[in-house]
PDB file of N, CA, C and O in Angstrom:
ATOM      1  N   MET A   1     -30.022 -14.433  24.377  1.00  0.00           N
ATOM      2  CA  MET A   1     -29.490 -13.831  23.165  1.00  0.00           C
ATOM      3  C   MET A   1     -29.417 -12.271  23.258  1.00  0.00           C
ATOM      4  O   MET A   1     -28.484 -11.708  22.818  1.00  0.00           O
ATOM      5  N   ARG A   2     -30.509 -11.730  23.853  1.00  0.00           N
ATOM      6  CA  ARG A   2     -30.553 -10.284  23.964  1.00  0.00           C
ATOM      7  C   ARG A   2     -29.484  -9.776  24.893  1.00  0.00           C
ATOM      8  O   ARG A   2     -28.842  -8.727  24.669  1.00  0.00           O
ATOM      9  N   ALA A   3     -29.167 -10.592  25.975  1.00  0.00           N
ATOM     10  CA  ALA A   3     -28.155 -10.218  26.923  1.00  0.00           C
ATOM     11  C   ALA A   3     -26.798 -10.122  26.255  1.00  0.00           C
ATOM     12  O   ALA A   3     -26.014  -9.253  26.480  1.00  0.00           O
ATOM     13  N   ILE A   4     -26.543 -11.088  25.405  1.00  0.00           N
ATOM     14  CA  ILE A   4     -25.234 -11.102  24.666  1.00  0.00           C
ATOM     15  C   ILE A   4     -25.145  -9.907  23.755  1.00  0.00           C
ATOM     16  O   ILE A   4     -24.105  -9.228  23.664  1.00  0.00           O
ATOM     17  N   ALA A   5     -26.232  -9.573  23.034  1.00  0.00           N
ATOM     18  CA  ALA A   5     -26.175  -8.412  22.126  1.00  0.00           C
ATOM     19  C   ALA A   5     -25.970  -7.117  22.956  1.00  0.00           C
ATOM     20  O   ALA A   5     -25.247  -6.236  22.504  1.00  0.00           O
ATOM     21  N   ASP A   6     -26.673  -7.021  24.039  1.00  0.00           N
ATOM     22  CA  ASP A   6     -26.446  -5.814  24.889  1.00  0.00           C
ATOM     23  C   ASP A   6     -25.005  -5.736  25.388  1.00  0.00           C
ATOM     24  O   ASP A   6     -24.445  -4.607  25.445  1.00  0.00           O
ATOM     25  N   ALA A   7     -24.433  -6.821  25.799  1.00  0.00           N
ATOM     26  CA  ALA A   7     -23.102  -6.817  26.254  1.00  0.00           C
ATOM     27  C   ALA A   7     -22.111  -6.391  25.148  1.00  0.00           C
ATOM     28  O   ALA A   7     -21.223  -5.609  25.369  1.00  0.00           O
ATOM     29  N   LEU A   8     -22.348  -6.964  23.944  1.00  0.00           N
ATOM     30  CA  LEU A   8     -21.464  -6.583  22.837  1.00  0.00           C
ATOM     31  C   LEU A   8     -21.614  -5.097  22.476  1.00  0.00           C
ATOM     32  O   LEU A   8     -20.696  -4.436  22.089  1.00  0.00           O
ATOM     33  N   ARG A   9     -22.889  -4.632  22.531  1.00  0.00           N
ATOM     34  CA  ARG A   9     -23.140  -3.212  22.252  1.00  0.00           C
ATOM     35  C   ARG A   9     -22.389  -2.343  23.253  1.00  0.00           C
ATOM     36  O   ARG A   9     -21.774  -1.318  22.934  1.00  0.00           O
ATOM     37  N   THR A  10     -22.435  -2.703  24.557  1.00  0.00           N
ATOM     38  CA  THR A  10     -21.792  -1.940  25.584  1.00  0.00           C
ATOM     39  C   THR A  10     -20.259  -1.943  25.385  1.00  0.00           C
ATOM     40  O   THR A  10     -19.653  -0.889  25.445  1.00  0.00           O
ATOM     41  N   VAL A  11     -19.754  -3.071  25.111  1.00  0.00           N
ATOM     42  CA  VAL A  11     -18.258  -3.194  24.907  1.00  0.00           C
ATOM     43  C   VAL A  11     -17.904  -2.365  23.625  1.00  0.00           C
ATOM     44  O   VAL A  11     -16.865  -1.618  23.659  1.00  0.00           O
ATOM     45  N   GLY A  12     -18.658  -2.478  22.600  1.00  0.00           N
ATOM     46  CA  GLY A  12     -18.377  -1.705  21.392  1.00  0.00           C
ATOM     47  C   GLY A  12     -18.405  -0.217  21.586  1.00  0.00           C
ATOM     48  O   GLY A  12     -17.485   0.519  21.101  1.00  0.00           O
ATOM     49  N   SER A  13     -19.389   0.256  22.372  1.00  0.00           N
ATOM     50  CA  SER A  13     -19.472   1.677  22.590  1.00  0.00           C
ATOM     51  C   SER A  13     -18.308   2.207  23.436  1.00  0.00           C
ATOM     52  O   SER A  13     -17.750   3.239  23.240  1.00  0.00           O
ATOM     53  N   ALA A  14     -17.886   1.341  24.421  1.00  0.00           N
ATOM     54  CA  ALA A  14     -16.783   1.708  25.265  1.00  0.00           C
ATOM     55  C   ALA A  14     -15.461   1.778  24.409  1.00  0.00           C
ATOM     56  O   ALA A  14     -14.671   2.662  24.585  1.00  0.00           O
ATOM     57  N   ILE A  15     -15.306   0.814  23.545  1.00  0.00           N
ATOM     58  CA  ILE A  15     -14.108   0.772  22.682  1.00  0.00           C
ATOM     59  C   ILE A  15     -14.104   1.989  21.806  1.00  0.00           C
ATOM     60  O   ILE A  15     -13.086   2.695  21.578  1.00  0.00           O
ATOM     61  N   ALA A  16     -15.266   2.351  21.205  1.00  0.00           N
ATOM     62  CA  ALA A  16     -15.371   3.477  20.303  1.00  0.00           C
ATOM     63  C   ALA A  16     -15.014   4.788  21.070  1.00  0.00           C
ATOM     64  O   ALA A  16     -14.332   5.698  20.572  1.00  0.00           O
ATOM     65  N   THR A  17     -15.473   4.914  22.292  1.00  0.00           N
ATOM     66  CA  THR A  17     -15.193   6.097  23.121  1.00  0.00           C
ATOM     67  C   THR A  17     -13.651   6.218  23.364  1.00  0.00           C
ATOM     68  O   THR A  17     -13.101   7.275  23.170  1.00  0.00           O
ATOM     69  N   VAL A  18     -13.056   5.115  23.746  1.00  0.00           N
ATOM     70  CA  VAL A  18     -11.657   5.094  24.040  1.00  0.00           C
ATOM     71  C   VAL A  18     -10.805   5.467  22.773  1.00  0.00           C
ATOM     72  O   VAL A  18      -9.855   6.206  22.759  1.00  0.00           O
ATOM     73  N   VAL A  19     -11.268   4.914  21.608  1.00  0.00           N
ATOM     74  CA  VAL A  19     -10.505   5.141  20.391  1.00  0.00           C
ATOM     75  C   VAL A  19     -10.704   6.607  19.838  1.00  0.00           C
ATOM     76  O   VAL A  19      -9.722   7.187  19.405  1.00  0.00           O
ATOM     77  N   THR A  20     -11.864   7.145  19.979  1.00  0.00           N
ATOM     78  CA  THR A  20     -12.157   8.484  19.477  1.00  0.00           C
ATOM     79  C   THR A  20     -11.730   9.591  20.401  1.00  0.00           C
ATOM     80  O   THR A  20     -11.495  10.731  19.956  1.00  0.00           O
ATOM     81  N   LEU A  21     -11.531   9.308  21.664  1.00  0.00           N
ATOM     82  CA  LEU A  21     -11.174  10.341  22.628  1.00  0.00           C
ATOM     83  C   LEU A  21      -9.883  11.076  22.281  1.00  0.00           C
ATOM     84  O   LEU A  21      -9.880  12.328  22.251  1.00  0.00           O
ATOM     85  N   PRO A  22      -8.795  10.405  22.035  1.00  0.00           N
ATOM     86  CA  PRO A  22      -7.532  11.096  21.635  1.00  0.00           C
ATOM     87  C   PRO A  22      -7.695  11.969  20.390  1.00  0.00           C
ATOM     88  O   PRO A  22      -7.128  13.069  20.347  1.00  0.00           O
ATOM     89  N   PHE A  23      -8.494  11.470  19.413  1.00  0.00           N
ATOM     90  CA  PHE A  23      -8.674  12.270  18.224  1.00  0.00           C
ATOM     91  C   PHE A  23      -9.494  13.538  18.513  1.00  0.00           C
ATOM     92  O   PHE A  23      -9.242  14.614  17.991  1.00  0.00           O
ATOM     93  N   ARG A  24     -10.468  13.438  19.413  1.00  0.00           N
ATOM     94  CA  ARG A  24     -11.269  14.591  19.786  1.00  0.00           C
ATOM     95  C   ARG A  24     -10.401  15.584  20.539  1.00  0.00           C
ATOM     96  O   ARG A  24     -10.541  16.801  20.316  1.00  0.00           O
ATOM     97  N   LEU A  25      -9.494  15.104  21.367  1.00  0.00           N
ATOM     98  CA  LEU A  25      -8.632  16.011  22.142  1.00  0.00           C
ATOM     99  C   LEU A  25      -7.662  16.689  21.142  1.00  0.00           C
ATOM    100  O   LEU A  25      -7.450  17.948  21.268  1.00  0.00           O
ATOM    101  N   LEU A  26      -7.119  15.979  20.159  1.00  0.00           N
ATOM    102  CA  LEU A  26      -6.284  16.589  19.183  1.00  0.00           C
ATOM    103  C   LEU A  26      -7.017  17.599  18.367  1.00  0.00           C
ATOM    104  O   LEU A  26      -6.458  18.683  18.097  1.00  0.00           O
ATOM    105  N   ALA A  27      -8.252  17.281  17.976  1.00  0.00           N
ATOM    106  CA  ALA A  27      -9.009  18.234  17.200  1.00  0.00           C
ATOM    107  C   ALA A  27      -9.284  19.479  17.983  1.00  0.00           C
ATOM    108  O   ALA A  27      -9.222  20.613  17.420  1.00  0.00           O
ATOM    109  N   LYS A  28      -9.599  19.346  19.288  1.00  0.00           N
ATOM    110  CA  LYS A  28      -9.823  20.539  20.106  1.00  0.00           C
ATOM    111  C   LYS A  28      -8.560  21.335  20.259  1.00  0.00           C
ATOM    112  O   LYS A  28      -8.533  22.574  20.235  1.00  0.00           O
ATOM    113  N   LEU A  29      -7.423  20.648  20.415  1.00  0.00           N
ATOM    114  CA  LEU A  29      -6.161  21.339  20.569  1.00  0.00           C
ATOM    115  C   LEU A  29      -5.794  22.091  19.354  1.00  0.00           C
ATOM    116  O   LEU A  29      -5.499  23.274  19.426  1.00  0.00           O
ATOM    117  N   PHE A  30      -5.852  21.440  18.182  1.00  0.00           N
ATOM    118  CA  PHE A  30      -5.494  22.140  16.922  1.00  0.00           C
ATOM    119  C   PHE A  30      -6.554  23.109  16.517  1.00  0.00           C
ATOM    120  O   PHE A  30      -6.259  24.144  15.911  1.00  0.00           O
ATOM    121  N   GLY A  31      -7.786  22.845  16.819  1.00  0.00           N
ATOM    122  CA  GLY A  31      -8.878  23.775  16.483  1.00  0.00           C
ATOM    123  C   GLY A  31      -8.694  25.037  17.306  1.00  0.00           C
ATOM    124  O   GLY A  31      -8.860  26.135  16.801  1.00  0.00           O
ATOM    125  N   GLY A  32      -8.374  24.951  18.614  1.00  0.00           N
ATOM    126  CA  GLY A  32      -8.120  26.127  19.396  1.00  0.00           C
ATOM    127  C   GLY A  32      -6.870  26.885  19.032  1.00  0.00           C
ATOM    128  O   GLY A  32      -6.817  28.126  19.018  1.00  0.00           O
ATOM    129  N   ALA A  33      -5.827  26.116  18.603  1.00  0.00           N
ATOM    130  CA  ALA A  33      -4.520  26.751  18.208  1.00  0.00           C
ATOM    131  C   ALA A  33      -4.743  27.485  16.915  1.00  0.00           C
ATOM    132  O   ALA A  33      -4.189  28.593  16.715  1.00  0.00           O
ATOM    133  N   SER A  34      -5.419  26.896  15.930  1.00  0.00           N
ATOM    134  CA  SER A  34      -5.571  27.497  14.670  1.00  0.00           C
ATOM    135  C   SER A  34      -6.646  28.630  14.620  1.00  0.00           C
ATOM    136  O   SER A  34      -6.652  29.450  13.733  1.00  0.00           O
ATOM    137  N   GLY A  35      -7.509  28.600  15.623  1.00  0.00           N
ATOM    138  CA  GLY A  35      -8.557  29.595  15.712  1.00  0.00           C
ATOM    139  C   GLY A  35      -8.043  30.998  16.096  1.00  0.00           C
ATOM    140  O   GLY A  35      -8.672  31.960  15.790  1.00  0.00           O
ATOM    141  N   GLY A  36      -6.838  31.032  16.704  1.00  0.00           N
ATOM    142  CA  GLY A  36      -6.278  32.308  17.049  1.00  0.00           C
ATOM    143  C   GLY A  36      -6.996  33.028  18.141  1.00  0.00           C
ATOM    144  O   GLY A  36      -6.937  34.255  18.345  1.00  0.00           O
ATOM    145  N   GLY A  37      -7.827  32.284  18.911  1.00  0.00           N
ATOM    146  CA  GLY A  37      -8.491  32.901  20.005  1.00  0.00           C
ATOM    147  C   GLY A  37      -9.859  33.454  19.644  1.00  0.00           C
ATOM    148  O   GLY A  37     -10.649  33.843  20.541  1.00  0.00           O
ATOM    149  N   ARG A  38     -10.152  33.575  18.375  1.00  0.00           N
ATOM    150  CA  ARG A  38     -11.528  34.090  18.035  1.00  0.00           C
ATOM    151  C   ARG A  38     -12.525  32.955  17.941  1.00  0.00           C
ATOM    152  O   ARG A  38     -12.199  31.862  17.613  1.00  0.00           O
ATOM    153  N   ARG A  39     -13.721  33.286  18.375  1.00  0.00           N
ATOM    154  CA  ARG A  39     -14.777  32.260  18.432  1.00  0.00           C
ATOM    155  C   ARG A  39     -15.502  32.156  17.069  1.00  0.00           C
ATOM    156  O   ARG A  39     -15.895  33.183  16.477  1.00  0.00           O
ATOM    157  N   THR A  40     -15.606  30.969  16.575  1.00  0.00           N
ATOM    158  CA  THR A  40     -16.351  30.737  15.299  1.00  0.00           C
ATOM    159  C   THR A  40     -17.646  29.983  15.688  1.00  0.00           C
ATOM    160  O   THR A  40     -17.566  28.995  16.393  1.00  0.00           O
ATOM    161  N   ARG A  41     -18.741  30.423  15.230  1.00  0.00           N
ATOM    162  CA  ARG A  41     -20.034  29.791  15.548  1.00  0.00           C
ATOM    163  C   ARG A  41     -20.243  28.592  14.682  1.00  0.00           C
ATOM    164  O   ARG A  41     -20.182  28.719  13.413  1.00  0.00           O
ATOM    165  N   ARG A  42     -20.472  27.460  15.211  1.00  0.00           N
ATOM    166  CA  ARG A  42     -20.718  26.214  14.447  1.00  0.00           C
ATOM    167  C   ARG A  42     -22.176  26.060  14.191  1.00  0.00           C
ATOM    168  O   ARG A  42     -23.001  26.168  15.095  1.00  0.00           O
ATOM    169  N   VAL A  43     -22.531  25.680  13.006  1.00  0.00           N
ATOM    170  CA  VAL A  43     -23.951  25.551  12.619  1.00  0.00           C
ATOM    171  C   VAL A  43     -24.307  24.139  12.734  1.00  0.00           C
ATOM    172  O   VAL A  43     -23.602  23.201  12.367  1.00  0.00           O
TER     173      VAL A  43
END
């Protein structure tokens, strides 16, 4: 039972990574474009 849960967890994290990656790239792209080259410190 634990092996099945681990497998599902691994597959779920892989899917989450693949799904969120394009959004993170877009956020980085638009964040860099809208920043105008100046660095903003994130808290």
